Amino acid sequence: MSTQITTPEKLVRARDCCKVARRSGEIAGWIVPGAILALLPKCPMCLAAYLMMATGISISVEAAVSLRAFLVVLCVSSLVLLGRRHVRNLRVEA
Protein backbone atom coordinates (compact mmCIF):
# COMPACT_ATOMS: atom_id res chain seq x y z
CA MET A 1 0.00 0.00 0.00
CA SER A 2 1.54 3.28 -1.07
CA THR A 3 0.30 6.78 -0.46
CA GLN A 4 0.01 8.91 -3.56
CA ILE A 5 0.67 12.63 -3.46
CA THR A 6 -0.48 14.67 -6.42
CA THR A 7 1.54 17.73 -7.36
CA PRO A 8 1.13 19.94 -10.42
CA GLU A 9 4.29 18.45 -11.95
CA LYS A 10 3.85 14.75 -11.33
CA LEU A 11 2.37 11.99 -9.25
CA VAL A 12 4.67 10.99 -6.38
CA ARG A 13 4.46 7.70 -4.55
CA ALA A 14 5.58 8.24 -0.98
CA ARG A 15 6.74 4.71 -0.22
CA ASP A 16 8.43 3.94 -3.54
CA CYS A 17 11.11 6.58 -3.03
CA CYS A 18 12.65 4.68 -0.12
CA LYS A 19 12.49 1.26 -1.77
CA VAL A 20 16.00 1.52 -3.24
CA ALA A 21 17.55 2.55 0.08
CA ARG A 22 15.72 -0.19 1.95
CA ARG A 23 16.74 -2.84 -0.59
CA SER A 24 20.40 -1.78 -0.56
CA GLY A 25 20.38 -1.96 3.24
CA GLU A 26 19.03 -5.51 3.05
CA ILE A 27 21.71 -6.49 0.55
CA ALA A 28 24.46 -4.98 2.70
CA GLY A 29 23.07 -6.90 5.66
CA TRP A 30 23.81 -10.12 3.81
CA ILE A 31 27.09 -9.10 2.16
CA VAL A 32 28.97 -7.69 5.17
CA PRO A 33 28.80 -10.76 7.48
CA GLY A 34 29.41 -13.09 4.54
CA ALA A 35 32.46 -11.12 3.43
CA ILE A 36 33.85 -11.04 6.96
CA LEU A 37 33.47 -14.82 7.22
CA ALA A 38 35.07 -15.33 3.81
CA LEU A 39 38.01 -13.01 4.47
CA LEU A 40 38.62 -13.94 8.12
CA PRO A 41 41.92 -15.82 8.36
CA LYS A 42 41.88 -19.27 9.93
CA CYS A 43 45.16 -18.69 11.73
CA PRO A 44 44.90 -16.49 14.85
CA MET A 45 48.48 -15.28 14.33
CA CYS A 46 47.53 -14.05 10.85
CA LEU A 47 44.54 -12.22 12.33
CA ALA A 48 46.82 -10.55 14.88
CA ALA A 49 49.28 -9.60 12.12
CA TYR A 50 46.52 -8.19 9.87
CA LEU A 51 45.11 -6.19 12.76
CA MET A 52 48.55 -4.80 13.54
CA MET A 53 49.19 -3.86 9.90
CA ALA A 54 45.78 -2.22 9.50
CA THR A 55 45.57 -0.31 12.78
CA GLY A 56 48.97 -0.42 14.45
CA ILE A 57 47.46 -2.17 17.47
CA SER A 58 49.11 -5.43 18.40
CA ILE A 59 47.26 -8.14 20.32
CA SER A 60 48.36 -11.44 21.75
CA VAL A 61 47.63 -14.76 20.08
CA GLU A 62 45.17 -15.65 22.86
CA ALA A 63 43.28 -12.41 22.27
CA ALA A 64 43.29 -13.12 18.53
CA VAL A 65 41.79 -16.56 19.17
CA SER A 66 39.01 -14.98 21.23
CA LEU A 67 38.47 -12.20 18.68
CA ARG A 68 38.24 -14.68 15.83
CA ALA A 69 35.75 -16.86 17.72
CA PHE A 70 33.67 -13.78 18.58
CA LEU A 71 33.64 -12.62 14.94
CA VAL A 72 32.61 -16.06 13.70
CA VAL A 73 29.75 -16.31 16.21
CA LEU A 74 28.63 -12.75 15.48
CA CYS A 75 28.61 -13.21 11.69
CA VAL A 76 26.92 -16.62 11.75
CA SER A 77 24.22 -15.45 14.16
CA SER A 78 23.66 -12.35 12.02
CA LEU A 79 23.22 -14.48 8.91
CA VAL A 80 20.85 -16.84 10.75
CA LEU A 81 18.71 -13.94 11.95
CA LEU A 82 18.64 -12.42 8.46
CA GLY A 83 17.62 -15.79 7.05
CA ARG A 84 14.81 -16.15 9.59
CA ARG A 85 13.55 -12.65 8.74
CA HIS A 86 13.66 -13.43 5.02
CA VAL A 87 11.71 -16.68 5.48
CA ARG A 88 9.15 -14.91 7.69
CA ASN A 89 8.68 -12.18 5.08
CA LEU A 90 8.20 -14.81 2.37
CA ARG A 91 5.44 -16.45 4.44
CA VAL A 92 3.69 -13.13 5.04
CA GLU A 93 3.77 -12.14 1.36
CA ALA A 94 2.50 -15.51 0.12
N, CA and C atoms as an extended XYZ file, in Angstrom:
282
Properties=species:S:1:pos:R:3:atomname:S:1:resname:S:1:resid:I:1 pbc="F F F"
N         0.853       -1.165        0.000 N   MET     1
C         0.000        0.000        0.000 CA  MET     1
C         0.900        1.229        0.000 C   MET     1
N         0.739        2.072       -0.986 N   SER     2
C         1.542        3.276       -1.066 CA  SER     2
C         0.623        4.488       -1.117 C   SER     2
N         1.048        5.530       -0.473 N   THR     3
C         0.303        6.776       -0.458 CA  THR     3
C         0.700        7.597       -1.668 C   THR     3
N        -0.284        8.111       -2.387 N   GLN     4
C         0.012        8.913       -3.563 CA  GLN     4
C        -0.198       10.383       -3.248 C   GLN     4
N         0.743       11.188       -3.651 N   ILE     5
C         0.674       12.629       -3.463 CA  ILE     5
C         0.653       13.259       -4.852 C   ILE     5
N        -0.361       14.045       -5.119 N   THR     6
C        -0.481       14.675       -6.425 CA  THR     6
C         0.060       16.097       -6.355 C   THR     6
N         1.001       16.388       -7.218 N   THR     7
C         1.545       17.733       -7.355 CA  THR     7
C         1.268       18.192       -8.780 C   THR     7
N         1.372       19.478       -9.050 N   PRO     8
C         1.130       19.942      -10.424 CA  PRO     8
C         2.089       19.319      -11.438 C   PRO     8
N         3.310       18.979      -11.010 N   GLU     9
C         4.295       18.448      -11.949 CA  GLU     9
C         4.107       16.958      -12.214 C   GLU     9
N         3.898       16.203      -11.154 N   LYS    10
C         3.851       14.751      -11.334 CA  LYS    10
C         3.171       14.090      -10.158 C   LYS    10
N         2.942       12.814      -10.306 N   LEU    11
C         2.366       11.993       -9.251 CA  LEU    11
C         3.509       11.330       -8.495 C   LEU    11
N         3.571       11.502       -7.194 N   VAL    12
C         4.668       10.989       -6.378 CA  VAL    12
C         4.137        9.885       -5.476 C   VAL    12
N         4.810        8.780       -5.471 N   ARG    13
C         4.458        7.697       -4.550 CA  ARG    13
C         5.378        7.796       -3.347 C   ARG    13
N         4.796        7.953       -2.181 N   ALA    14
C         5.578        8.239       -0.981 CA  ALA    14
C         6.448        7.062       -0.560 C   ALA    14
N         5.962        5.843       -0.693 N   ARG    15
C         6.737        4.709       -0.217 CA  ARG    15
C         7.738        4.199       -1.235 C   ARG    15
N         7.532        4.454       -2.512 N   ASP    16
C         8.434        3.941       -3.535 CA  ASP    16
C         9.784        4.642       -3.537 C   ASP    16
N         9.840        5.859       -3.009 N   CYS    17
C        11.110        6.584       -3.033 CA  CYS    17
C        12.143        5.950       -2.103 C   CYS    17
N        11.713        5.272       -1.077 N   CYS    18
C        12.648        4.679       -0.120 CA  CYS    18
C        12.944        3.217       -0.425 C   CYS    18
N        12.334        2.681       -1.469 N   LYS    19
C        12.494        1.259       -1.772 CA  LYS    19
C        13.939        0.914       -2.111 C   LYS    19
N        14.613        1.778       -2.851 N   VAL    20
C        16.001        1.520       -3.239 CA  VAL    20
C        16.904        1.521       -2.013 C   VAL    20
N        16.725        2.483       -1.127 N   ALA    21
C        17.555        2.553        0.082 CA  ALA    21
C        17.305        1.355        0.973 C   ALA    21
N        16.056        0.950        1.099 N   ARG    22
C        15.721       -0.194        1.947 CA  ARG    22
C        16.315       -1.470        1.376 C   ARG    22
N        16.221       -1.633        0.059 N   ARG    23
C        16.743       -2.837       -0.586 CA  ARG    23
C        18.267       -2.900       -0.487 C   ARG    23
N        18.933       -1.764       -0.662 N   SER    24
C        20.395       -1.778       -0.565 CA  SER    24
C        20.836       -2.065        0.866 C   SER    24
N        20.066       -1.620        1.856 N   GLY    25
C        20.376       -1.963        3.245 CA  GLY    25
C        20.229       -3.450        3.513 C   GLY    25
N        19.213       -4.072        2.905 N   GLU    26
C        19.033       -5.515        3.052 CA  GLU    26
C        20.188       -6.275        2.408 C   GLU    26
N        20.602       -5.831        1.245 N   ILE    27
C        21.708       -6.493        0.545 CA  ILE    27
C        22.996       -6.358        1.346 C   ILE    27
N        23.256       -5.178        1.889 N   ALA    28
C        24.462       -4.977        2.702 CA  ALA    28
C        24.407       -5.830        3.956 C   ALA    28
N        23.218       -6.045        4.490 N   GLY    29
C        23.075       -6.899        5.661 CA  GLY    29
C        23.497       -8.331        5.405 C   GLY    29
N        23.357       -8.784        4.165 N   TRP    30
C        23.808      -10.124        3.809 CA  TRP    30
C        25.282      -10.137        3.409 C   TRP    30
N        25.740       -9.103        2.717 N   ILE    31
C        27.095       -9.104        2.164 CA  ILE    31
C        28.153       -8.916        3.247 C   ILE    31
N        27.932       -8.014        4.177 N   VAL    32
C        28.972       -7.687        5.172 CA  VAL    32
C        29.338       -8.902        6.039 C   VAL    32
N        28.387       -9.595        6.683 N   PRO    33
C        28.801      -10.757        7.475 CA  PRO    33
C        29.393      -11.882        6.626 C   PRO    33
N        28.859      -12.060        5.418 N   GLY    34
C        29.414      -13.088        4.536 CA  GLY    34
C        30.837      -12.772        4.114 C   GLY    34
N        31.100      -11.509        3.824 N   ALA    35
C        32.456      -11.119        3.430 CA  ALA    35
C        33.424      -11.248        4.593 C   ALA    35
N        32.978      -10.895        5.789 N   ILE    36
C        33.849      -11.040        6.962 CA  ILE    36
C        34.195      -12.503        7.178 C   ILE    36
N        33.193      -13.386        7.055 N   LEU    37
C        33.472      -14.818        7.216 CA  LEU    37
C        34.400      -15.337        6.128 C   LEU    37
N        34.229      -14.855        4.910 N   ALA    38
C        35.067      -15.333        3.809 CA  ALA    38
C        36.501      -14.828        3.929 C   ALA    38
N        36.675      -13.604        4.409 N   LEU    39
C        38.008      -13.008        4.471 CA  LEU    39
C        38.721      -13.210        5.812 C   LEU    39
N        38.027      -13.732        6.804 N   LEU    40
C        38.619      -13.936        8.125 CA  LEU    40
C        39.664      -15.049        8.050 C   LEU    40
N        40.897      -14.772        8.444 N   PRO    41
C        41.925      -15.820        8.364 CA  PRO    41
C        41.670      -16.922        9.394 C   PRO    41
N        42.071      -18.130        9.032 N   LYS    42
C        41.884      -19.268        9.930 CA  LYS    42
C        42.935      -19.295       11.036 C   LYS    42
N        44.060      -18.703       10.764 N   CYS    43
C        45.157      -18.692       11.727 CA  CYS    43
C        45.046      -17.464       12.629 C   CYS    43
N        44.990      -17.643       13.951 N   PRO    44
C        44.902      -16.485       14.846 CA  PRO    44
C        46.117      -15.563       14.761 C   PRO    44
N        47.298      -16.126       14.465 N   MET    45
C        48.478      -15.281       14.333 CA  MET    45
C        48.371      -14.373       13.102 C   MET    45
N        47.747      -14.888       12.045 N   CYS    46
C        47.532      -14.053       10.852 CA  CYS    46
C        46.544      -12.936       11.168 C   CYS    46
N        45.504      -13.242       11.935 N   LEU    47
C        44.544      -12.220       12.330 CA  LEU    47
C        45.230      -11.131       13.144 C   LEU    47
N        46.088      -11.538       14.082 N   ALA    48
C        46.822      -10.553       14.883 CA  ALA    48
C        47.741       -9.709       13.995 C   ALA    48
N        48.380      -10.337       13.016 N   ALA    49
C        49.276       -9.599       12.115 CA  ALA    49
C        48.493       -8.631       11.229 C   ALA    49
N        47.345       -9.075       10.697 N   TYR    50
C        46.517       -8.191        9.869 CA  TYR    50
C        46.006       -7.006       10.671 C   TYR    50
N        45.598       -7.264       11.905 N   LEU    51
C        45.107       -6.191       12.760 CA  LEU    51
C        46.225       -5.188       13.042 C   LEU    51
N        47.433       -5.697       13.271 N   MET    52
C        48.547       -4.801       13.536 CA  MET    52
C        48.916       -3.984       12.295 C   MET    52
N        48.868       -4.602       11.117 N   MET    53
C        49.191       -3.861        9.896 CA  MET    53
C        48.117       -2.813        9.585 C   MET    53
N        46.868       -3.131        9.851 N   ALA    54
C        45.777       -2.218        9.498 CA  ALA    54
C        45.650       -1.059       10.476 C   ALA    54
N        45.836       -1.338       11.778 N   THR    55
C        45.574       -0.306       12.778 CA  THR    55
C        46.786        0.105       13.590 C   THR    55
N        47.810       -0.711       13.607 N   GLY    56
C        48.967       -0.416       14.447 CA  GLY    56
C        48.815       -0.941       15.860 C   GLY    56
N        47.708       -1.600       16.140 N   ILE    57
C        47.456       -2.174       17.467 CA  ILE    57
C        47.862       -3.639       17.444 C   ILE    57
N        48.722       -4.029       18.350 N   SER    58
C        49.111       -5.431       18.402 CA  SER    58
C        48.368       -6.119       19.550 C   SER    58
N        47.942       -7.343       19.290 N   ILE    59
C        47.256       -8.135       20.320 CA  ILE    59
C        47.957       -9.477       20.433 C   ILE    59
N        47.738      -10.135       21.546 N   SER    60
C        48.358      -11.442       21.753 CA  SER    60
C        47.623      -12.499       20.939 C   SER    60
N        48.242      -13.657       20.826 N   VAL    61
C        47.628      -14.756       20.084 CA  VAL    61
C        46.357      -15.212       20.790 C   VAL    61
N        46.359      -15.236       22.115 N   GLU    62
C        45.171      -15.648       22.863 CA  GLU    62
C        44.006      -14.688       22.616 C   GLU    62
N        44.317      -13.394       22.570 N   ALA    63
C        43.277      -12.409       22.270 CA  ALA    63
C        42.788      -12.562       20.834 C   ALA    63
N        43.685      -12.904       19.921 N   ALA    64
C        43.291      -13.115       18.528 CA  ALA    64
C        42.387      -14.334       18.393 C   ALA    64
N        42.657      -15.373       19.176 N   VAL    65
C        41.788      -16.561       19.169 CA  VAL    65
C        40.389      -16.174       19.633 C   VAL    65
N        40.311      -15.409       20.710 N   SER    66
C        39.010      -14.983       21.229 CA  SER    66
C        38.306      -14.043       20.251 C   SER    66
N        39.042      -13.138       19.648 N   LEU    67
C        38.467      -12.203       18.685 CA  LEU    67
C        37.933      -12.939       17.470 C   LEU    67
N        38.676      -13.915       16.988 N   ARG    68
C        38.236      -14.685       15.827 CA  ARG    68
C        36.974      -15.474       16.149 C   ARG    68
N        36.941      -16.107       17.319 N   ALA    69
C        35.748      -16.862       17.716 CA  ALA    69
C        34.539      -15.931       17.849 C   ALA    69
N        34.758      -14.753       18.428 N   PHE    70
C        33.671      -13.784       18.577 CA  PHE    70
C        33.150      -13.335       17.216 C   PHE    70
N        34.054      -13.050       16.275 N   LEU    71
C        33.636      -12.616       14.942 CA  LEU    71
C        32.869      -13.709       14.202 C   LEU    71
N        33.305      -14.954       14.348 N   VAL    72
C        32.606      -16.064       13.698 CA  VAL    72
C        31.197      -16.207       14.261 C   VAL    72
N        31.070      -16.185       15.583 N   VAL    73
C        29.749      -16.314       16.214 CA  VAL    73
C        28.858      -15.137       15.828 C   VAL    73
N        29.402      -13.935       15.826 N   LEU    74
C        28.631      -12.750       15.480 CA  LEU    74
C        28.135      -12.802       14.037 C   LEU    74
N        28.997      -13.165       13.102 N   CYS    75
C        28.609      -13.212       11.693 CA  CYS    75
C        27.617      -14.336       11.407 C   CYS    75
N        27.841      -15.499       11.973 N   VAL    76
C        26.920      -16.617       11.746 CA  VAL    76
C        25.552      -16.316       12.347 C   VAL    76
N        25.516      -15.767       13.556 N   SER    77
C        24.222      -15.449       14.164 CA  SER    77
C        23.515      -14.345       13.377 C   SER    77
N        24.258      -13.396       12.851 N   SER    78
C        23.663      -12.354       12.025 CA  SER    78
C        23.050      -12.942       10.760 C   SER    78
N        23.753      -13.848       10.114 N   LEU    79
C        23.217      -14.482        8.911 CA  LEU    79
C        22.003      -15.351        9.221 C   LEU    79
N        22.013      -16.033       10.356 N   VAL    80
C        20.851      -16.841       10.747 CA  VAL    80
C        19.640      -15.950       10.998 C   VAL    80
N        19.825      -14.846       11.696 N   LEU    81
C        18.710      -13.942       11.953 CA  LEU    81
C        18.187      -13.315       10.662 C   LEU    81
N        19.076      -12.947        9.745 N   LEU    82
C        18.644      -12.421        8.461 CA  LEU    82
C        17.879      -13.472        7.666 C   LEU    82
N        18.324      -14.703        7.728 N   GLY    83
C        17.622      -15.791        7.047 CA  GLY    83
C        16.239      -16.026        7.624 C   GLY    83
N        16.131      -15.989        8.955 N   ARG    84
C        14.813      -16.154        9.586 CA  ARG    84
C        13.876      -15.032        9.185 C   ARG    84
N        14.377      -13.794        9.136 N   ARG    85
C        13.553      -12.653        8.740 CA  ARG    85
C        13.099      -12.796        7.289 C   ARG    85
N        14.001      -13.255        6.431 N   HIS    86
C        13.658      -13.430        5.023 CA  HIS    86
C        12.579      -14.495        4.857 C   HIS    86
N        12.708      -15.616        5.552 N   VAL    87
C        11.709      -16.682        5.476 CA  VAL    87
C        10.370      -16.198        6.022 C   VAL    87
N        10.395      -15.456        7.111 N   ARG    88
C         9.151      -14.914        7.693 CA  ARG    88
C         8.481      -13.954        6.723 C   ARG    88
N         9.261      -13.110        6.052 N   ASN    89
C         8.684      -12.177        5.081 CA  ASN    89
C         8.114      -12.916        3.871 C   ASN    89
N         8.733      -14.022        3.486 N   LEU    90
C         8.198      -14.812        2.373 CA  LEU    90
C         6.853      -15.424        2.752 C   LEU    90
N         6.711      -15.867        3.992 N   ARG    91
C         5.438      -16.453        4.436 CA  ARG    91
C         4.351      -15.403        4.510 C   ARG    91
N         4.680      -14.191        4.931 N   VAL    92
C         3.687      -13.127        5.042 CA  VAL    92
C         3.217      -12.692        3.673 C   VAL    92
N         4.119      -12.595        2.700 N   GLU    93
C         3.767      -12.139        1.363 CA  GLU    93
C         2.969      -13.167        0.600 C   GLU    93
N         3.180      -14.447        0.892 N   ALA    94
C         2.503      -15.506        0.122 CA  ALA    94
C         1.060      -15.676        0.502 C   ALA    94
